[in-house]
Amino acid sequence: MEVDKMDENDWKYHGEGNKSLVVSHVQLSRVLRLLKYPAEDSENPPQTAEQAFRQIQNIVDFSSNVMSRFLGQKFIHSGEVVKLPLEFVRQLSIKVQHQRPAWRCDKVMDIYSGCALCLPNLTSPALPQPTHTAPLCIEIKPKCGFLPSSKHVSKDIKTKVCRFCMHQHYKVASGKWKRRSLYCPLDLFSGNRQRMHFAIRHLIEEPQNNFKIFKGGQCVYSSKEGSDDSVDLNSLLHHLRPYLLHGNNRINGHVSNKAVLHDFIQVLVNALMGGGGVGADRRGEGRSFCEASAFNRERIRHGSQGLPSEGVLFRILQTQMLDTLDIEGLYPLYRRVEQYLHDFPKERSRLQIDGPYNEAFLEKLQKCPSEDDGSVDYAAAKVHQYRVAMTAKDCSIMVALVPRSEGEDDEGQRWLRDLISSRTPAFSYSVSILDLDPKPFESIPSQLRLDQKIVSCYLRTGGALPKSSLPPLQDIFTAAEREDCTLLFHPM
Ligand SMILES: O=P(O)(O)O[C@@H]1[C@@H](OP(=O)(O)O)[C@H](OP(=O)(O)O)[C@H](O)[C@H](OP(=O)(O)O)[C@H]1OP(=O)(O)O
Ligand SMILES: Nc1ncnc2c1ncn2[C@@H]1O[C@H](COP(=O)(O)OP(=O)(O)OP(=O)(O)O)[C@@H](O)[C@H]1O
């Protein structure tokens, strides 16, 4: 990619989140991730080109020097900062504007700095060998997978119902989503295949911003943001069926919709469980269940093997658990740092509040004493740990699947074979983690406020929501199956 010969016609809208907008190259497996600003700042960009460059370089450094140490290098693509011609960026912004979802248009793409992050396109990955079938890529934003056990937690409900499940009530009450998702992160992170299967089924039923499927780089399944319509499972089945016809799942030569969906989820669970290492889970008995999960514990047929210690879910969960104090215990330490910086503003750079995210930063957070000695250094280290945990609670996993033909060998290092494929169709898969941006120091007070709002909304409604806020029953899952997820779980 030659940055001085950029043509907006070579790029198309790919997606966006709260902080960045992503365009993909029409031929190369590359994306550009551009910063976004609040729309009211569109005339006067909130930072200079140098500051924007520094912000993106910080993202690269945080991902490659800090997050990769916790999550594992093999899952991470940190990318590089690129300087683009301003005219190209302006034309691109005009070109993509009409494809942007209306609810994201409170922010505008940065057209002033000319800086962007260039990354491999994880939805159309470079393959070890050419294939006839386009890769199927599944993006999951799993969110927080544990219940806090900090002594600072003031409301008992936080130790019983997970943040995601409580937040669902707040999101529906505040109109962010029309329907509540029954996905529970604690089921996904459980290491129990039945619970993981159940969790993924609910991601499929109500994807919100936690689940997307791409085929050949195009998003073919996601929540239609702001729309009242529920997702189109039939269209999903249409996309999935060609990938899942070769397993041992036929009855009289026909593969039922239920079998297609079951096998798809099974393949996904296998990819998420891959990675090797002995099963392990640091959450401890009794704290790995969320009381609001729709999963019926009594239905468990097979014990949990635990998450493999080299697998993506284990690594993400461990990193999330760097939040040992909960926001309620962390906030007073944040205030200690804030007060100190107020008195000694020049100390901001020694404490590396805004980076640089280098070895010294990593050392600060890794060498944090276990007890509070009252120092600002202790407080800053705990804040750094919390920010790393926040990033891990907000990252996404991309699983790329390629059907394997008989006798095919894997060459690429990142591509692993689905070994548990005696029944389900065989796939090669690769797992990556995306969106590993550092969360700003200043975001901590709003974390506390949001936590309080979520808990008080949940306590006010008693966890009860009108029936209309539940995902609608779709033909593929009968009412009985909703009760008993195990009907869809065929033992291997
Ligand atoms: O606070 P949360 O848990 O709602 O997470 C925010 C996400 O909301 P979600 O609940 O996943 O829909 C939110 O996602 P959406 O904009 O809702 O898609 C962002 O990821 C936000 O991160 P940032 O401020 O853009 O860096 C996330 O904020 P951080 O808390 O990670 O800063
Ligand atoms: N390297 C990549 N390859 C393919 N698609 C990507 C890549 N990076 C991001 N995307 C797509 O673009 C979307 C937005 O990117 P990203 O999640 O990084 O934005 P964000 O603004 O940081 O999100 P958030 O709302 O979590 O802050 C992702 O959900 C994903 O679908």
mmCIF file of C-alpha atoms in Angstrom, residues 34-50 52-53 83-87 89-90 93 108-116:
data_model
loop_
_atom_site.group_PDB
_atom_site.id
_atom_site.type_symbol
_atom_site.label_atom_id
_atom_site.label_comp_id
_atom_site.label_asym_id
_atom_site.label_seq_id
_atom_site.Cartn_x
_atom_site.Cartn_y
_atom_site.Cartn_z
ATOM 1 C CA LEU A 34 -9.646 6.261 11.739
ATOM 2 C CA LEU A 35 -10.362 8.254 14.879
ATOM 3 C CA LYS A 36 -13.775 9.805 15.475
ATOM 4 C CA TYR A 37 -14.626 13.073 17.205
ATOM 5 C CA PRO A 38 -17.897 14.358 18.681
ATOM 6 C CA ALA A 39 -19.879 15.996 15.828
ATOM 7 C CA GLU A 40 -19.841 19.350 17.625
ATOM 8 C CA ASP A 41 -16.024 19.372 17.302
ATOM 9 C CA SER A 42 -16.159 18.854 13.533
ATOM 10 C CA GLU A 43 -15.248 22.450 12.729
ATOM 11 C CA ASN A 44 -12.522 22.646 15.349
ATOM 12 C CA PRO A 45 -10.757 19.339 15.783
ATOM 13 C CA PRO A 46 -10.096 18.688 19.483
ATOM 14 C CA GLN A 47 -6.441 17.854 18.871
ATOM 15 C CA THR A 48 -3.586 18.704 16.525
ATOM 16 C CA ALA A 49 -2.259 16.304 13.889
ATOM 17 C CA GLU A 50 0.750 15.605 16.143
ATOM 18 C CA ALA A 52 -3.655 12.475 16.849
ATOM 19 C CA PHE A 53 -0.470 10.749 15.656
ATOM 20 C CA LYS A 83 0.022 9.367 7.495
ATOM 21 C CA LEU A 84 -2.523 9.742 4.712
ATOM 22 C CA PRO A 85 -3.090 12.560 2.200
ATOM 23 C CA LEU A 86 -5.787 14.891 3.604
ATOM 24 C CA GLU A 87 -7.661 14.981 0.311
ATOM 25 C CA VAL A 89 -9.309 11.227 3.906
ATOM 26 C CA ARG A 90 -11.870 13.941 3.039
ATOM 27 C CA SER A 93 -15.335 10.543 4.701
ATOM 28 C CA VAL A 108 -17.629 12.368 12.818
ATOM 29 C CA MET A 109 -14.579 10.823 11.229
ATOM 30 C CA ASP A 110 -11.317 12.684 11.816
ATOM 31 C CA ILE A 111 -10.538 14.381 8.498
ATOM 32 C CA TYR A 112 -7.965 16.823 9.866
ATOM 33 C CA SER A 113 -5.003 14.859 11.149
ATOM 34 C CA GLY A 114 -4.486 12.519 8.178
ATOM 35 C CA CYS A 115 -3.482 9.830 10.689
ATOM 36 C CA ALA A 116 -4.876 6.314 10.828
#
